[in-house]
């Protein structure tokens, strides 16, 4: 065990997979010599060689297209899109190509690409360094969609993603890279001493499709992913309501049993995400919860999300869900 | 200021050279066989290929004779094999198009006038090389030995379709022949092929990847990603722009204002060659050259395959609405099948009688393959692949949410 922040645990996961499997190849913008703008691939080129870990041209479409081709021809590429906001030039390659190749070829071809990408707000990144576009990928059959939240699950989920023979879009909450974020921007924390930052140095997996029960309680179920897991934890404490807090971890396929069992117990549900409300993955969760748990529900499902407006720069704390809004939603589920 | 009511505006909108009702008059090609040297593919630089990018590699002259440094000197059996594959593709296409008209298949795309492209080029490759086609290169499968019944079953979308009715006709996938699944979005394969080639390079295998893009799709970003990545990483890939003049109704003038495609590879640092795409021998030779270059570690070659889309874009298209009806008969490159046939006759290795015998034999071959394939169903009458094929192979293993929907359909 070692105390690692999320950058270190992700780096460690890549290091292990590069060591274990010669077919693993890591590339992206600034990923090689420099080790990534967030330092996630720091030292990997020096250790594994420039033929395994290298810089790519500034060309997200080209990165995904070549990764697709390498995957077809037996490699297991792990590519980085420097910010999730910049994934869209590669959207066609992901949605029409990567996601469909196994199916469209009758299983003759597949391409096990992992796309790592820092997402979410809280770093004063404005419109284009803050977005959380998970629902633009959860709507595409053929992709698995993962959103890590802690150093421990980041490493275990990334290893699972790399070992998975399906393409995985792997979101990393950049605000949580160096410490958990409980919703107070002035309280900059580190992962030091946090139980979820105690990370085994060897290979382990957190299976795709399994959620994590962060807190247990009986009066409400809060479902969140990414940085919002920690903000929700704070909100639950502030609300004084006894809640289950579910960190979904994998959005596609999401963990039906954990969610359904919890809501059948609590009868109340709040869903929290950073992305805009309309057509966000919270809408999918709310619809699924009412389909499966309608007769257990005691109050309307609440969604606390980013607003249906572009992500702002100086006013980001008014945009992102904070403990106050989430706590209010939790209390609202207790009315009536 | 109020906009002036007059014709046009300041916008410069290009046009096609000839429109319906107009006579097509193409400039005669000044390039003759023998005009261009054949540089050493393992040593030459992109700069050394400037004459080849600006010129036109030809081997078959107007006199049906083969000459010049690019003459691949194929023997008569190899030439006849090429001819046979091209004739097979044309007859196959004609039969499929007829069947499309009767509703037996939903859609079809012929390679009419471009039969030479995939066939000559695939024949110039090694069997371990990867083929990453667009929808106008199905002929490569004949070269790689694919069973025609299996191809027709795909087009019919029946129970024996190896891709289980999931894609439109002509979107073949043929793993045994290293022929990679065709996708509808134009151009995506071009940059993907560079990745396939990079993987071969990573594994230090003697494998080259060949891919094609149309003149129209060369306006997509994927084209530029491909050239750039291929150049930067020296990928063993052969990048062909099939300039067949038309992208559905969009003339090549809307893909580039320069009128040139081959030369666009030069500023990327890629060896670049323009070749007469209806000249079997020239196309074979240039591809062989590019393969040798790629395999030697000298990197990619960018090839403009100059040809003409003699047929409609697809069964859903009517070119008489947007282009001159006599264009393809006036094309300076002529017809690829006729040219190779005439060359074989010229060298005393073929005859009109043998040609008609070949056509009759292939006609029967296609008819009997069709009759066999249609036993497994067609679009008009079924049977179709089972509905469970909607859900399988979306993922390696079916996740629970898909399984629920699968069960809903199966319990229907």
PDB file of N, CA, C and O in Angstrom, chain A residues 103-147:
ATOM      1  N   UNK A 103     -19.634  -4.975 -33.981  1.00  0.00           N
ATOM      2  CA  UNK A 103     -20.981  -5.326 -34.438  1.00  0.00           C
ATOM      3  C   UNK A 103     -21.064  -5.289 -35.966  1.00  0.00           C
ATOM      4  O   UNK A 103     -21.557  -6.215 -36.599  1.00  0.00           O
ATOM      5  N   UNK A 104     -20.551  -4.213 -36.536  1.00  0.00           N
ATOM      6  CA  UNK A 104     -20.725  -4.025 -37.984  1.00  0.00           C
ATOM      7  C   UNK A 104     -19.970  -5.070 -38.792  1.00  0.00           C
ATOM      8  O   UNK A 104     -20.320  -5.341 -39.941  1.00  0.00           O
ATOM      9  N   UNK A 105     -18.900  -5.638 -38.210  1.00  0.00           N
ATOM     10  CA  UNK A 105     -18.120  -6.630 -38.941  1.00  0.00           C
ATOM     11  C   UNK A 105     -18.539  -8.054 -38.578  1.00  0.00           C
ATOM     12  O   UNK A 105     -17.826  -9.003 -38.911  1.00  0.00           O
ATOM     13  N   UNK A 106     -19.661  -8.191 -37.912  1.00  0.00           N
ATOM     14  CA  UNK A 106     -20.103  -9.525 -37.514  1.00  0.00           C
ATOM     15  C   UNK A 106     -19.118 -10.193 -36.563  1.00  0.00           C
ATOM     16  O   UNK A 106     -18.984 -11.413 -36.569  1.00  0.00           O
ATOM     17  N   UNK A 107     -18.424  -9.398 -35.781  1.00  0.00           N
ATOM     18  CA  UNK A 107     -17.461  -9.938 -34.820  1.00  0.00           C
ATOM     19  C   UNK A 107     -16.111 -10.275 -35.436  1.00  0.00           C
ATOM     20  O   UNK A 107     -15.231 -10.800 -34.756  1.00  0.00           O
ATOM     21  N   UNK A 108     -15.920  -9.963 -36.734  1.00  0.00           N
ATOM     22  CA  UNK A 108     -14.626 -10.262 -37.376  1.00  0.00           C
ATOM     23  C   UNK A 108     -13.520  -9.341 -36.869  1.00  0.00           C
ATOM     24  O   UNK A 108     -12.353  -9.709 -36.854  1.00  0.00           O
ATOM     25  N   UNK A 109     -13.890  -8.115 -36.516  1.00  0.00           N
ATOM     26  CA  UNK A 109     -12.903  -7.137 -36.057  1.00  0.00           C
ATOM     27  C   UNK A 109     -13.404  -6.447 -34.788  1.00  0.00           C
ATOM     28  O   UNK A 109     -14.607  -6.268 -34.611  1.00  0.00           O
ATOM     29  N   UNK A 110     -12.475  -6.073 -33.929  1.00  0.00           N
ATOM     30  CA  UNK A 110     -12.804  -5.250 -32.770  1.00  0.00           C
ATOM     31  C   UNK A 110     -11.580  -4.420 -32.457  1.00  0.00           C
ATOM     32  O   UNK A 110     -10.491  -4.672 -32.967  1.00  0.00           O
ATOM     33  N   UNK A 111     -11.768  -3.423 -31.611  1.00  0.00           N
ATOM     34  CA  UNK A 111     -10.664  -2.513 -31.341  1.00  0.00           C
ATOM     35  C   UNK A 111     -10.722  -2.070 -29.878  1.00  0.00           C
ATOM     36  O   UNK A 111     -11.513  -1.205 -29.524  1.00  0.00           O
ATOM     37  N   UNK A 112      -9.884  -2.692 -29.031  1.00  0.00           N
ATOM     38  CA  UNK A 112      -9.986  -2.458 -27.584  1.00  0.00           C
ATOM     39  C   UNK A 112      -9.266  -1.189 -27.120  1.00  0.00           C
ATOM     40  O   UNK A 112      -8.322  -1.248 -26.347  1.00  0.00           O
ATOM     41  N   UNK A 113      -9.744  -0.053 -27.584  1.00  0.00           N
ATOM     42  CA  UNK A 113      -9.101   1.223 -27.262  1.00  0.00           C
ATOM     43  C   UNK A 113      -9.654   1.765 -25.933  1.00  0.00           C
ATOM     44  O   UNK A 113     -10.850   1.691 -25.683  1.00  0.00           O
ATOM     45  N   UNK A 114      -8.769   2.306 -25.105  1.00  0.00           N
ATOM     46  CA  UNK A 114      -9.207   3.077 -23.934  1.00  0.00           C
ATOM     47  C   UNK A 114      -8.889   4.540 -24.202  1.00  0.00           C
ATOM     48  O   UNK A 114      -7.755   4.871 -24.575  1.00  0.00           O
ATOM     49  N   UNK A 115      -9.897   5.387 -24.037  1.00  0.00           N
ATOM     50  CA  UNK A 115      -9.704   6.828 -24.209  1.00  0.00           C
ATOM     51  C   UNK A 115      -9.765   7.477 -22.834  1.00  0.00           C
ATOM     52  O   UNK A 115     -10.826   7.535 -22.224  1.00  0.00           O
ATOM     53  N   UNK A 116      -8.623   7.904 -22.346  1.00  0.00           N
ATOM     54  CA  UNK A 116      -8.589   8.620 -21.062  1.00  0.00           C
ATOM     55  C   UNK A 116      -8.793  10.100 -21.313  1.00  0.00           C
ATOM     56  O   UNK A 116      -8.177  10.663 -22.234  1.00  0.00           O
ATOM     57  N   UNK A 117      -9.613  10.740 -20.482  1.00  0.00           N
ATOM     58  CA  UNK A 117      -9.765  12.176 -20.683  1.00  0.00           C
ATOM     59  C   UNK A 117     -10.169  12.894 -19.399  1.00  0.00           C
ATOM     60  O   UNK A 117     -11.131  12.499 -18.749  1.00  0.00           O
ATOM     61  N   UNK A 118      -9.401  13.922 -19.031  1.00  0.00           N
ATOM     62  CA  UNK A 118      -9.764  14.724 -17.865  1.00  0.00           C
ATOM     63  C   UNK A 118     -11.049  15.508 -18.139  1.00  0.00           C
ATOM     64  O   UNK A 118     -11.186  16.104 -19.211  1.00  0.00           O
ATOM     65  N   UNK A 119     -11.963  15.481 -17.178  1.00  0.00           N
ATOM     66  CA  UNK A 119     -13.264  16.123 -17.392  1.00  0.00           C
ATOM     67  C   UNK A 119     -13.675  16.885 -16.149  1.00  0.00           C
ATOM     68  O   UNK A 119     -13.093  16.741 -15.076  1.00  0.00           O
ATOM     69  N   UNK A 120     -14.714  17.697 -16.324  1.00  0.00           N
ATOM     70  CA  UNK A 120     -15.339  18.379 -15.200  1.00  0.00           C
ATOM     71  C   UNK A 120     -14.677  19.695 -14.839  1.00  0.00           C
ATOM     72  O   UNK A 120     -13.605  20.054 -15.351  1.00  0.00           O
ATOM     73  N   UNK A 121     -15.380  20.426 -13.966  1.00  0.00           N
ATOM     74  CA  UNK A 121     -14.977  21.794 -13.654  1.00  0.00           C
ATOM     75  C   UNK A 121     -14.238  21.913 -12.339  1.00  0.00           C
ATOM     76  O   UNK A 121     -13.765  20.933 -11.770  1.00  0.00           O
ATOM     77  N   UNK A 122     -14.149  23.159 -11.902  1.00  0.00           N
ATOM     78  CA  UNK A 122     -13.543  23.433 -10.605  1.00  0.00           C
ATOM     79  C   UNK A 122     -12.094  23.848 -10.674  1.00  0.00           C
ATOM     80  O   UNK A 122     -11.419  23.953  -9.657  1.00  0.00           O
ATOM     81  N   UNK A 123     -11.594  24.100 -11.889  1.00  0.00           N
ATOM     82  CA  UNK A 123     -10.198  24.548 -11.997  1.00  0.00           C
ATOM     83  C   UNK A 123     -10.106  25.883 -12.736  1.00  0.00           C
ATOM     84  O   UNK A 123      -9.067  26.218 -13.290  1.00  0.00           O
ATOM     85  N   UNK A 124     -11.216  26.622 -12.746  1.00  0.00           N
ATOM     86  CA  UNK A 124     -11.261  27.904 -13.470  1.00  0.00           C
ATOM     87  C   UNK A 124     -10.917  27.707 -14.949  1.00  0.00           C
ATOM     88  O   UNK A 124     -10.110  28.438 -15.525  1.00  0.00           O
ATOM     89  N   UNK A 125     -11.511  26.710 -15.533  1.00  0.00           N
ATOM     90  CA  UNK A 125     -11.171  26.359 -16.904  1.00  0.00           C
ATOM     91  C   UNK A 125     -12.101  26.940 -17.960  1.00  0.00           C
ATOM     92  O   UNK A 125     -11.870  26.756 -19.155  1.00  0.00           O
ATOM     93  N   UNK A 126     -13.154  27.618 -17.516  1.00  0.00           N
ATOM     94  CA  UNK A 126     -14.043  28.251 -18.494  1.00  0.00           C
ATOM     95  C   UNK A 126     -14.778  27.243 -19.364  1.00  0.00           C
ATOM     96  O   UNK A 126     -14.865  26.051 -19.053  1.00  0.00           O
ATOM     97  N   UNK A 127     -15.312  27.767 -20.473  1.00  0.00           N
ATOM     98  CA  UNK A 127     -16.125  26.940 -21.370  1.00  0.00           C
ATOM     99  C   UNK A 127     -15.455  25.630 -21.772  1.00  0.00           C
ATOM    100  O   UNK A 127     -16.093  24.599 -21.870  1.00  0.00           O
ATOM    101  N   UNK A 128     -14.166  25.700 -22.065  1.00  0.00           N
ATOM    102  CA  UNK A 128     -13.536  24.617 -22.820  1.00  0.00           C
ATOM    103  C   UNK A 128     -12.464  23.844 -22.074  1.00  0.00           C
ATOM    104  O   UNK A 128     -11.624  23.188 -22.692  1.00  0.00           O
ATOM    105  N   UNK A 129     -12.462  23.965 -20.751  1.00  0.00           N
ATOM    106  CA  UNK A 129     -11.597  23.083 -19.952  1.00  0.00           C
ATOM    107  C   UNK A 129     -12.372  22.561 -18.752  1.00  0.00           C
ATOM    108  O   UNK A 129     -11.802  22.239 -17.736  1.00  0.00           O
ATOM    109  N   UNK A 130     -13.692  22.506 -18.868  1.00  0.00           N
ATOM    110  CA  UNK A 130     -14.521  22.226 -17.691  1.00  0.00           C
ATOM    111  C   UNK A 130     -15.676  21.262 -17.951  1.00  0.00           C
ATOM    112  O   UNK A 130     -16.296  20.785 -16.993  1.00  0.00           O
ATOM    113  N   UNK A 131     -15.966  20.991 -19.195  1.00  0.00           N
ATOM    114  CA  UNK A 131     -17.196  20.256 -19.476  1.00  0.00           C
ATOM    115  C   UNK A 131     -17.091  18.786 -19.073  1.00  0.00           C
ATOM    116  O   UNK A 131     -15.999  18.236 -18.935  1.00  0.00           O
ATOM    117  N   UNK A 132     -18.258  18.192 -18.947  1.00  0.00           N
ATOM    118  CA  UNK A 132     -18.356  16.801 -18.524  1.00  0.00           C
ATOM    119  C   UNK A 132     -19.305  16.085 -19.503  1.00  0.00           C
ATOM    120  O   UNK A 132     -20.479  15.922 -19.242  1.00  0.00           O
ATOM    121  N   UNK A 133     -18.760  15.674 -20.644  1.00  0.00           N
ATOM    122  CA  UNK A 133     -19.634  15.236 -21.743  1.00  0.00           C
ATOM    123  C   UNK A 133     -19.991  13.746 -21.721  1.00  0.00           C
ATOM    124  O   UNK A 133     -20.165  13.136 -22.766  1.00  0.00           O
ATOM    125  N   UNK A 134     -20.139  13.162 -20.524  1.00  0.00           N
ATOM    126  CA  UNK A 134     -20.373  11.717 -20.471  1.00  0.00           C
ATOM    127  C   UNK A 134     -21.626  11.270 -21.217  1.00  0.00           C
ATOM    128  O   UNK A 134     -21.635  10.213 -21.843  1.00  0.00           O
ATOM    129  N   UNK A 135     -22.682  12.112 -21.162  1.00  0.00           N
ATOM    130  CA  UNK A 135     -23.925  11.637 -21.780  1.00  0.00           C
ATOM    131  C   UNK A 135     -23.829  11.613 -23.302  1.00  0.00           C
ATOM    132  O   UNK A 135     -24.628  10.970 -23.972  1.00  0.00           O
ATOM    133  N   UNK A 136     -22.824  12.309 -23.843  1.00  0.00           N
ATOM    134  CA  UNK A 136     -22.645  12.241 -25.294  1.00  0.00           C
ATOM    135  C   UNK A 136     -22.012  10.918 -25.717  1.00  0.00           C
ATOM    136  O   UNK A 136     -21.942  10.612 -26.901  1.00  0.00           O
ATOM    137  N   UNK A 137     -21.607  10.130 -24.747  1.00  0.00           N
ATOM    138  CA  UNK A 137     -21.048   8.807 -25.034  1.00  0.00           C
ATOM    139  C   UNK A 137     -21.914   7.686 -24.478  1.00  0.00           C
ATOM    140  O   UNK A 137     -21.955   6.599 -25.040  1.00  0.00           O
ATOM    141  N   UNK A 138     -22.640   7.969 -23.387  1.00  0.00           N
ATOM    142  CA  UNK A 138     -23.527   6.923 -22.848  1.00  0.00           C
ATOM    143  C   UNK A 138     -24.644   6.615 -23.837  1.00  0.00           C
ATOM    144  O   UNK A 138     -25.255   5.552 -23.762  1.00  0.00           O
ATOM    145  N   UNK A 139     -24.899   7.522 -24.761  1.00  0.00           N
ATOM    146  CA  UNK A 139     -25.978   7.338 -25.743  1.00  0.00           C
ATOM    147  C   UNK A 139     -25.524   6.531 -26.957  1.00  0.00           C
ATOM    148  O   UNK A 139     -26.274   6.385 -27.911  1.00  0.00           O
ATOM    149  N   UNK A 140     -24.293   6.044 -26.927  1.00  0.00           N
ATOM    150  CA  UNK A 140     -23.750   5.311 -28.072  1.00  0.00           C
ATOM    151  C   UNK A 140     -23.523   3.844 -27.728  1.00  0.00           C
ATOM    152  O   UNK A 140     -22.595   3.519 -26.987  1.00  0.00           O
ATOM    153  N   UNK A 141     -24.369   2.948 -28.245  1.00  0.00           N
ATOM    154  CA  UNK A 141     -24.145   1.521 -27.999  1.00  0.00           C
ATOM    155  C   UNK A 141     -22.761   1.097 -28.496  1.00  0.00           C
ATOM    156  O   UNK A 141     -22.300   1.577 -29.533  1.00  0.00           O
ATOM    157  N   UNK A 142     -22.139   0.219 -27.745  1.00  0.00           N
ATOM    158  CA  UNK A 142     -20.818  -0.280 -28.135  1.00  0.00           C
ATOM    159  C   UNK A 142     -19.703   0.298 -27.280  1.00  0.00           C
ATOM    160  O   UNK A 142     -18.599  -0.240 -27.270  1.00  0.00           O
ATOM    161  N   UNK A 143     -19.989   1.399 -26.592  1.00  0.00           N
ATOM    162  CA  UNK A 143     -18.980   2.004 -25.719  1.00  0.00           C
ATOM    163  C   UNK A 143     -19.278   1.653 -24.274  1.00  0.00           C
ATOM    164  O   UNK A 143     -20.444   1.572 -23.873  1.00  0.00           O
ATOM    165  N   UNK A 144     -18.226   1.492 -23.491  1.00  0.00           N
ATOM    166  CA  UNK A 144     -18.373   1.484 -22.043  1.00  0.00           C
ATOM    167  C   UNK A 144     -17.893   2.840 -21.544  1.00  0.00           C
ATOM    168  O   UNK A 144     -16.949   3.403 -22.098  1.00  0.00           O
ATOM    169  N   UNK A 145     -18.583   3.353 -20.545  1.00  0.00           N
ATOM    170  CA  UNK A 145     -18.285   4.699 -20.073  1.00  0.00           C
ATOM    171  C   UNK A 145     -18.005   4.652 -18.575  1.00  0.00           C
ATOM    172  O   UNK A 145     -18.842   4.173 -17.805  1.00  0.00           O
ATOM    173  N   UNK A 146     -16.825   5.120 -18.213  1.00  0.00           N
ATOM    174  CA  UNK A 146     -16.353   5.032 -16.828  1.00  0.00           C
ATOM    175  C   UNK A 146     -16.054   6.439 -16.329  1.00  0.00           C
ATOM    176  O   UNK A 146     -15.589   7.292 -17.093  1.00  0.00           O
ATOM    177  N   UNK A 147     -16.329   6.679 -15.055  1.00  0.00           N
ATOM    178  CA  UNK A 147     -16.015   7.973 -14.445  1.00  0.00           C
ATOM    179  C   UNK A 147     -15.443   7.676 -13.067  1.00  0.00           C
ATOM    180  O   UNK A 147     -16.165   7.285 -12.169  1.00  0.00           O
TER     181      UNK A 147
END
